[in-house]
PDB file of C-alpha atoms and ligand atoms in Angstrom:
ATOM      1  CA  MET Y   1     -19.396  12.797 -19.982  1.00 61.00           C
ATOM      2  CA  GLU Y   2     -17.696  10.645 -16.836  1.00 66.00           C
ATOM      3  CA  ASP Y   3     -18.117  12.161 -13.076  1.00 68.00           C
ATOM      4  CA  THR Y   4     -14.748  13.343 -12.168  1.00 74.00           C
ATOM      5  CA  THR Y   5     -15.762  15.057  -8.503  1.00 83.00           C
ATOM      6  CA  LYS Y   6     -13.294  13.975  -5.731  1.00 90.00           C
ATOM      7  CA  PRO Y   7     -15.257  10.916  -3.789  1.00 92.00           C
ATOM      8  CA  ILE Y   8     -16.310  11.591   0.014  1.00 92.00           C
ATOM      9  CA  VAL Y   9     -13.898   9.868   2.107  1.00 93.00           C
ATOM     10  CA  MET Y  10     -16.044   8.632   5.162  1.00 91.00           C
ATOM     11  CA  ASN Y  11     -12.918   7.321   7.506  1.00 91.00           C
ATOM     12  CA  LYS Y  12      -9.510   8.746   6.260  1.00 89.00           C
ATOM     13  CA  LEU Y  13      -6.804   6.415   7.467  1.00 88.00           C
ATOM     14  CA  ASN Y  14      -3.974   9.025   9.359  1.00 87.00           C
ATOM     15  CA  GLY Y  15      -0.848   7.245   9.854  1.00 85.00           C
ATOM     16  CA  SER Y  16       2.538   8.836   8.829  1.00 84.00           C
ATOM     17  CA  TYR Y  17       5.723   7.652   8.873  1.00 82.00           C
ATOM     18  CA  ALA Y  18       6.582  10.049  10.898  1.00 85.00           C
ATOM     19  CA  ASP Y  19       4.518   8.825  13.520  1.00 90.00           C
ATOM     20  CA  SER Y  20       6.434   5.769  15.373  1.00 91.00           C
ATOM     21  CA  GLU Y  21       3.563   4.468  16.343  1.00 93.00           C
ATOM     22  CA  SER Y  22       1.788   3.982  12.987  1.00 90.00           C
ATOM     23  CA  LYS Y  23       1.618   0.329  11.212  1.00 88.00           C
ATOM     24  CA  ILE Y  24       1.011  -0.671   7.836  1.00 84.00           C
ATOM     25  CA  ILE Y  25      -2.362  -1.967   7.751  1.00 85.00           C
ATOM     26  CA  PRO Y  26      -4.033  -3.646   4.755  1.00 83.00           C
ATOM     27  CA  VAL Y  27      -7.607  -2.263   3.947  1.00 86.00           C
ATOM     28  CA  LYS Y  28     -10.213  -2.853   1.098  1.00 87.00           C
ATOM     29  CA  VAL Y  29     -11.260   0.874  -0.366  1.00 91.00           C
ATOM     30  CA  HIS Y  30     -15.075   0.000  -0.675  1.00 92.00           C
ATOM     31  CA  ARG Y  31     -16.376   3.049  -3.379  1.00 94.00           C
ATOM     32  CA  ALA Y  32     -19.915   3.250  -3.365  1.00 94.00           C
ATOM     33  CA  ILE Y  33     -22.982   6.190  -4.607  1.00 95.00           C
ATOM     34  CA  GLN Y  34     -24.758   7.179  -1.851  1.00 95.00           C
ATOM     35  CA  PRO Y  35     -27.563   9.146  -1.154  1.00 96.00           C
ATOM     36  CA  PHE Y  36     -27.353  12.304   0.368  1.00 96.00           C
ATOM     37  CA  ASP Y  37     -29.015  15.500   2.032  1.00 96.00           C
ATOM     38  CA  PRO Y  38     -27.769  18.594   0.141  1.00 95.00           C
ATOM     39  CA  ILE Y  39     -29.765  20.668   2.906  1.00 96.00           C
ATOM     40  CA  ASN Y  40     -28.004  19.172   5.988  1.00 96.00           C
ATOM     41  CA  LYS Y  41     -25.324  18.480   3.784  1.00 94.00           C
ATOM     42  CA  ILE Y  42     -25.069  14.830   5.578  1.00 94.00           C
ATOM     43  CA  LEU Y  43     -25.155  11.339   3.823  1.00 95.00           C
ATOM     44  CA  ILE Y  44     -28.490   9.885   4.515  1.00 96.00           C
ATOM     45  CA  GLN Y  45     -28.819   6.425   5.990  1.00 96.00           C
ATOM     46  CA  PRO Y  46     -31.451   4.754   4.554  1.00 96.00           C
ATOM     47  CA  LYS Y  47     -33.744   2.469   5.944  1.00 96.00           C
ATOM     48  CA  LEU Y  48     -32.579  -1.082   3.834  1.00 95.00           C
ATOM     49  CA  TYR Y  49     -34.352  -3.632   5.647  1.00 94.00           C
ATOM     50  CA  SER Y  50     -37.640  -4.975   6.588  1.00 92.00           C
ATOM     51  CA  ASP Y  51     -40.055  -8.021   7.108  1.00 92.00           C
ATOM     52  CA  LYS Y  52     -42.751  -6.417   5.161  1.00 90.00           C
ATOM     53  CA  LYS Y  53     -43.395  -3.879   2.417  1.00 91.00           C
ATOM     54  CA  GLY Y  54     -44.920  -0.598   3.059  1.00 90.00           C
ATOM     55  CA  GLU Y  55     -42.425   0.129   6.252  1.00 92.00           C
ATOM     56  CA  GLY Y  56     -39.948   1.940   4.142  1.00 91.00           C
ATOM     57  CA  ALA Y  57     -37.178  -0.387   3.707  1.00 94.00           C
ATOM     58  CA  PHE Y  58     -35.274   0.009   0.689  1.00 95.00           C
ATOM     59  CA  TRP Y  59     -35.022  -3.619  -0.806  1.00 95.00           C
ATOM     60  CA  LYS Y  60     -38.508  -3.909  -0.312  1.00 95.00           C
ATOM     61  CA  ASP Y  61     -40.446  -0.918  -1.656  1.00 94.00           C
ATOM     62  CA  PHE Y  62     -37.044   0.435  -3.698  1.00 95.00           C
ATOM     63  CA  ASN Y  63     -38.298   4.081  -2.992  1.00 95.00           C
ATOM     64  CA  TRP Y  64     -35.511   6.642  -2.327  1.00 96.00           C
ATOM     65  CA  GLU Y  65     -37.940   9.030  -0.786  1.00 95.00           C
ATOM     66  CA  THR Y  66     -39.501   6.482   1.965  1.00 95.00           C
ATOM     67  CA  ALA Y  67     -36.298   4.990   2.635  1.00 96.00           C
ATOM     68  CA  SER Y  68     -34.181   7.880   3.487  1.00 97.00           C
ATOM     69  CA  LYS Y  69     -37.490   9.652   5.625  1.00 96.00           C
ATOM     70  CA  GLU Y  70     -37.830   6.416   7.612  1.00 96.00           C
ATOM     71  CA  GLY Y  71     -33.812   5.356   7.693  1.00 96.00           C
ATOM     72  CA  MET Y  72     -33.259   8.789   9.182  1.00 97.00           C
ATOM     73  CA  LYS Y  73     -35.794   8.996  11.898  1.00 96.00           C
ATOM     74  CA  ASP Y  74     -34.441   5.575  13.007  1.00 95.00           C
ATOM     75  CA  ALA Y  75     -30.997   7.123  13.289  1.00 96.00           C
ATOM     76  CA  GLY Y  76     -31.995  10.380  15.116  1.00 97.00           C
ATOM     77  CA  LEU Y  77     -30.923  12.722  12.138  1.00 97.00           C
ATOM     78  CA  PRO Y  78     -32.325  15.266  10.260  1.00 96.00           C
ATOM     79  CA  PHE Y  79     -33.350  14.686   6.802  1.00 97.00           C
ATOM     80  CA  SER Y  80     -34.712  17.817   4.482  1.00 96.00           C
ATOM     81  CA  GLY Y  81     -36.852  15.880   2.159  1.00 95.00           C
ATOM     82  CA  LYS Y  82     -34.058  16.094  -0.629  1.00 96.00           C
ATOM     83  CA  ILE Y  83     -31.582  13.917  -2.111  1.00 96.00           C
ATOM     84  CA  THR Y  84     -29.033  13.643  -4.523  1.00 96.00           C
ATOM     85  CA  PHE Y  85     -26.377  10.909  -4.631  1.00 95.00           C
ATOM     86  CA  VAL Y  86     -22.518  11.466  -4.177  1.00 95.00           C
ATOM     87  CA  LYS Y  87     -19.619   8.876  -4.655  1.00 95.00           C
ATOM     88  CA  THR Y  88     -18.190   7.629  -1.078  1.00 96.00           C
ATOM     89  CA  GLU Y  89     -14.580   5.786  -0.431  1.00 95.00           C
ATOM     90  CA  MET Y  90     -14.626   3.786   2.736  1.00 94.00           C
ATOM     91  CA  ASN Y  91     -11.069   1.991   3.875  1.00 92.00           C
ATOM     92  CA  TRP Y  92     -12.617  -1.561   5.222  1.00 89.00           C
ATOM     93  CA  PRO Y  93      -9.850  -3.435   7.883  1.00 85.00           C
ATOM     94  CA  ILE Y  94      -9.052  -6.594   5.645  1.00 78.00           C
ATOM     95  CA  ASN Y  95     -11.365  -9.322   7.779  1.00 76.00           C
ATOM     96  CA  HIS Y  96     -14.025  -9.465   5.082  1.00 74.00           C
ATOM     97  CA  GLN Y  97     -13.124 -11.314   1.567  1.00 76.00           C
ATOM     98  CA  VAL Y  98      -9.743 -12.544   3.298  1.00 80.00           C
ATOM     99  CA  SER Y  99      -7.878 -13.771   0.405  1.00 82.00           C
ATOM    100  CA  PHE Y 100      -6.690 -17.400   0.219  1.00 90.00           C
ATOM    101  CA  ALA Y 101      -2.633 -17.736   1.038  1.00 91.00           C
ATOM    102  CA  LYS Y 102      -2.015 -18.625  -2.111  1.00 93.00           C
ATOM    103  CA  ASP Y 103      -2.858 -15.022  -3.229  1.00 90.00           C
ATOM    104  CA  ALA Y 104      -1.402 -13.107   0.022  1.00 87.00           C
ATOM    105  CA  VAL Y 105       0.627  -9.994  -0.853  1.00 87.00           C
ATOM    106  CA  GLN Y 106       4.278 -10.780  -1.619  1.00 91.00           C
ATOM    107  CA  CYS Y 107       7.172  -9.054   0.027  1.00 93.00           C
ATOM    108  CA  SER Y 108       8.130  -8.221  -3.902  1.00 93.00           C
ATOM    109  CA  GLU Y 109       5.040  -6.770  -4.661  1.00 94.00           C
ATOM    110  CA  CYS Y 110       6.252  -3.728  -2.177  1.00 93.00           C
ATOM    111  CA  HIS Y 111       9.910  -4.236  -2.314  1.00 94.00           C
ATOM    112  CA  THR Y 112      10.418  -3.330  -5.869  1.00 94.00           C
ATOM    113  CA  ARG Y 113      11.925  -0.805  -8.355  1.00 90.00           C
ATOM    114  CA  GLU Y 114       9.089  -1.083 -10.999  1.00 89.00           C
ATOM    115  CA  ASN Y 115       5.606  -0.184  -9.914  1.00 90.00           C
ATOM    116  CA  GLY Y 116       5.321  -1.619  -6.664  1.00 92.00           C
ATOM    117  CA  ARG Y 117       2.305  -1.145  -4.379  1.00 90.00           C
ATOM    118  CA  LEU Y 118       3.752   1.545  -2.213  1.00 88.00           C
ATOM    119  CA  ALA Y 119       5.354   3.107  -5.479  1.00 90.00           C
ATOM    120  CA  LYS Y 120       3.745   6.480  -4.534  1.00 87.00           C
ATOM    121  CA  LEU Y 121       4.595   6.589  -0.585  1.00 84.00           C
ATOM    122  CA  THR Y 122       7.794   8.606  -0.717  1.00 83.00           C
ATOM    123  CA  ASP Y 123       9.961  10.476   1.351  1.00 82.00           C
ATOM    124  CA  PHE Y 124      11.401   7.455   3.234  1.00 85.00           C
ATOM    125  CA  TYR Y 125      13.696   4.565   2.576  1.00 88.00           C
ATOM    126  CA  MET Y 126      12.115   1.246   1.606  1.00 91.00           C
ATOM    127  CA  PRO Y 127      14.991  -1.510   0.724  1.00 92.00           C
ATOM    128  CA  GLY Y 128      14.974  -2.815  -2.437  1.00 91.00           C
ATOM    129  CA  ARG Y 129      12.781  -0.328  -4.050  1.00 92.00           C
ATOM    130  CA  ASP Y 130      15.119   2.812  -3.445  1.00 92.00           C
ATOM    131  CA  TYR Y 131      18.556   2.976  -3.938  1.00 90.00           C
ATOM    132  CA  SER Y 132      21.277   5.266  -4.180  1.00 91.00           C
ATOM    133  CA  ARG Y 133      23.208   5.042  -7.745  1.00 92.00           C
ATOM    134  CA  PHE Y 134      26.302   6.176  -6.460  1.00 95.00           C
ATOM    135  CA  ILE Y 135      26.503   3.753  -3.422  1.00 94.00           C
ATOM    136  CA  ASP Y 136      25.852   1.197  -6.004  1.00 94.00           C
ATOM    137  CA  LEU Y 137      28.435   2.163  -8.247  1.00 96.00           C
ATOM    138  CA  PHE Y 138      31.100   2.428  -5.466  1.00 97.00           C
ATOM    139  CA  GLY Y 139      30.154  -1.087  -4.269  1.00 97.00           C
ATOM    140  CA  VAL Y 140      30.595  -2.376  -7.810  1.00 97.00           C
ATOM    141  CA  TRP Y 141      34.339  -0.900  -8.218  1.00 97.00           C
ATOM    142  CA  ASN Y 142      35.042  -1.991  -4.939  1.00 97.00           C
ATOM    143  CA  ILE Y 143      34.358  -5.403  -6.003  1.00 98.00           C
ATOM    144  CA  ILE Y 144      36.114  -5.049  -9.144  1.00 98.00           C
ATOM    145  CA  LEU Y 145      39.072  -3.437  -7.190  1.00 98.00           C
ATOM    146  CA  ALA Y 146      39.345  -6.307  -4.550  1.00 98.00           C
ATOM    147  CA  ILE Y 147      39.344  -9.192  -7.175  1.00 98.00           C
ATOM    148  CA  ILE Y 148      42.135  -6.908  -8.658  1.00 98.00           C
ATOM    149  CA  GLY Y 149      43.922  -6.713  -5.636  1.00 98.00           C
ATOM    150  CA  ILE Y 150      43.454 -10.085  -4.663  1.00 98.00           C
ATOM    151  CA  ILE Y 151      45.381 -11.284  -8.543  1.00 97.00           C
ATOM    152  CA  ILE Y 152      47.958  -9.075  -7.859  1.00 97.00           C
ATOM    153  CA  HIS Y 153      48.918  -9.956  -4.254  1.00 96.00           C
ATOM    154  CA  ALA Y 154      48.672 -13.758  -5.543  1.00 96.00           C
ATOM    155  CA  SER Y 155      50.174 -13.117  -8.581  1.00 95.00           C
ATOM    156  CA  LEU Y 156      53.082 -11.587  -6.170  1.00 95.00           C
ATOM    157  CA  ARG Y 157      53.447 -14.475  -4.085  1.00 93.00           C
ATOM    158  CA  ILE Y 158      53.186 -17.118  -6.412  1.00 92.00           C
ATOM    159  CA  PHE Y 159      56.368 -15.424  -7.873  1.00 90.00           C
ATOM    160  CA  PHE Y 160      57.876 -14.834  -5.171  1.00 89.00           C
ATOM    161  CA  ARG Y 161      57.060 -18.251  -3.722  1.00 86.00           C
ATOM    162  CA  LYS Y 162      59.414 -19.909  -7.166  1.00 74.00           C
ATOM    163  CA  LYS Y 163      61.951 -17.284  -6.177  1.00 71.00           C
ATOM    164  CA  ILE Y 164      62.877 -18.418  -2.480  1.00 66.00           C
ATOM    165  CA  LYS Y 165      62.253 -22.252  -3.553  1.00 66.00           C
ATOM    166  CA  ASN Y 166      65.291 -21.455  -6.123  1.00 64.00           C
ATOM    167  CA  GLY Y 167      67.179 -19.160  -4.106  1.00 59.00           C
ATOM    168  CA  ALA Y 168      69.922 -19.721  -1.038  1.00 55.00           C
ATOM    169  CA  HIS Y 169      67.156 -19.073   1.628  1.00 57.00           C
ATOM    170  CA  ASN Y 170      65.114 -22.041   1.439  1.00 52.00           C
ATOM    171  CA  GLU Y 171      64.703 -22.828   4.598  1.00 54.00           C
ATOM    172  CA  ASN Y 172      62.716 -26.544   4.299  1.00 52.00           C
TER     173      ASN Y 172
HETATM  174  C1  HEC B 201       2.542  -3.853   2.080  1.00 79.07           C
HETATM  175  C2  HEC B 201       4.104  -3.611   1.834  1.00 79.07           C
HETATM  176  C3  HEC B 201       5.253  -4.235   2.208  1.00 79.07           C
HETATM  177  C4  HEC B 201       5.207  -5.559   1.992  1.00 79.07           C
HETATM  178  C5  HEC B 201       4.337  -6.642   1.561  1.00 79.07           C
HETATM  179  C6  HEC B 201       6.620  -6.028   2.674  1.00 79.07           C
HETATM  180  N1  HEC B 201       7.346  -4.832   2.980  1.00 79.07           N
HETATM  181 FE1  HEC B 201       9.015  -5.045   3.888  1.00 79.07          FE
HETATM  182  N2  HEC B 201       8.961  -2.971   4.204  1.00 79.07           N
HETATM  183  C7  HEC B 201       7.587  -2.295   3.461  1.00 79.07           C
HETATM  184  C8  HEC B 201       7.784  -0.934   4.367  1.00 79.07           C
HETATM  185  C9  HEC B 201       6.694   0.492   3.744  1.00 79.07           C
HETATM  186  C10 HEC B 201       9.498  -1.133   4.859  1.00 79.07           C
HETATM  187  C11 HEC B 201       9.835   0.612   5.289  1.00 79.07           C
HETATM  188  C12 HEC B 201       9.413   0.741   6.710  1.00 79.07           C
HETATM  189  C13 HEC B 201      10.219   1.607   7.449  1.00 79.07           C
HETATM  190  O1  HEC B 201      11.260   1.819   6.999  1.00 79.07           O
HETATM  191  O2  HEC B 201       9.921   1.761   8.906  1.00 79.07           O
HETATM  192  C14 HEC B 201       9.682  -2.501   4.476  1.00 79.07           C
HETATM  193  C15 HEC B 201      11.111  -2.763   5.828  1.00 79.07           C
HETATM  194  C16 HEC B 201      11.417  -3.870   5.568  1.00 79.07           C
HETATM  195  C17 HEC B 201      12.657  -4.512   5.992  1.00 79.07           C
HETATM  196  C18 HEC B 201      13.549  -3.553   6.951  1.00 79.07           C
HETATM  197  C19 HEC B 201      13.343  -2.969   7.834  1.00 79.07           C
HETATM  198  C20 HEC B 201      14.322  -2.244   8.824  1.00 79.07           C
HETATM  199  O3  HEC B 201      14.419  -2.523   9.771  1.00 79.07           O
HETATM  200  O4  HEC B 201      14.688  -1.417   8.350  1.00 79.07           O
HETATM  201  C21 HEC B 201      13.054  -5.435   5.522  1.00 79.07           C
HETATM  202  C22 HEC B 201      13.898  -6.270   5.852  1.00 79.07           C
HETATM  203  C23 HEC B 201      11.382  -6.004   4.975  1.00 79.07           C
HETATM  204  N3  HEC B 201      10.857  -5.219   4.763  1.00 79.07           N
HETATM  205  C24 HEC B 201      11.252  -7.048   4.528  1.00 79.07           C
HETATM  206  C25 HEC B 201       9.948  -8.264   4.000  1.00 79.07           C
HETATM  207  C26 HEC B 201       9.771  -9.223   3.927  1.00 79.07           C
HETATM  208  C27 HEC B 201      10.652 -10.213   4.206  1.00 79.07           C
HETATM  209  C28 HEC B 201       8.514  -8.907   3.312  1.00 79.07           C
HETATM  210  C29 HEC B 201       7.689 -10.424   2.973  1.00 79.07           C
HETATM  211  C30 HEC B 201       7.579 -11.354   3.937  1.00 79.07           C
HETATM  212  C31 HEC B 201       7.888  -7.775   3.263  1.00 79.07           C
HETATM  213  N4  HEC B 201       9.165  -7.204   3.700  1.00 79.07           N
HETATM  214  C32 HEC B 201       7.129  -7.563   2.911  1.00 79.07           C
HETATM  215  C33 HEC B 201       6.352  -2.354   3.264  1.00 79.07           C
HETATM  216  C34 HEC B 201       6.212  -3.797   2.965  1.00 79.07           C
END
C-alpha cells in the first residue's frame, strides 16, 4: 500500500504576500527517505564517508546502525540506538543543477490562466492569470460602442459635408 504519511519539511519557507520584503525565489524540492531516531524524535545524521572500511561510514560498511552511531557521535547529538525511516522534504535554493538558458522558466509559465506554476497561490492579483469577467465585458463593450460612435460621427460628417458643399453657405 502507498505510504501517505506527510513528509517532514526540514526547512520551511516563510515568505508571504503580505510581507513586503518577501521575494519569489526558485527552489528545488529535495525529497528523500532518511533515518530517524524514534526515541529522541530527531533525524539521524549518519556518517557517510571514510577512506577505510570498519569506521562506520555508510558508503563503506553499509550498516545503518554503525553509521548512525558514529554520525551522531561526530555531530554531538544523542542517539538511542533505534532507527526508523521517514520521508523528508528540503527546499534547496537553485545553486545546484542550474538549467540551461533555453530551459529557463518562461513568463507564461506563471502568467497564464491555465494551470500555471502559481495557480495554487491565491489571494492576490497576478496579471495574465487573474481577470474580472465584468471588467473584460465592460472593455469589450467600450470598444464596440466606440466603433459605433465613430461610424455614426463619420457618417454625419460625410453627410453634412455634401450638404454644405451643395448649399449657399459654402465658403470655399
Ligand atoms: C515564478 C512565476 C513568475 C514568472 C516566471 C514571472 N512572473 Fe511576473 N509576476 C509573478 C507574480 C506572483 C506577480 C505578482 C506580484 C505582486 O503582485 O506582488 C507578477 C507580476 C508581474 C507584473 C506586474 C508587476 C506589478 O507591479 O504589478 C508584470 C508586468 C510581470 N509580472 C511581468 C513578467 C514578465 C515580463 C515575466 C517574464 C520575463 C514574468 N513576469 C515572469 C510571477 C511570475
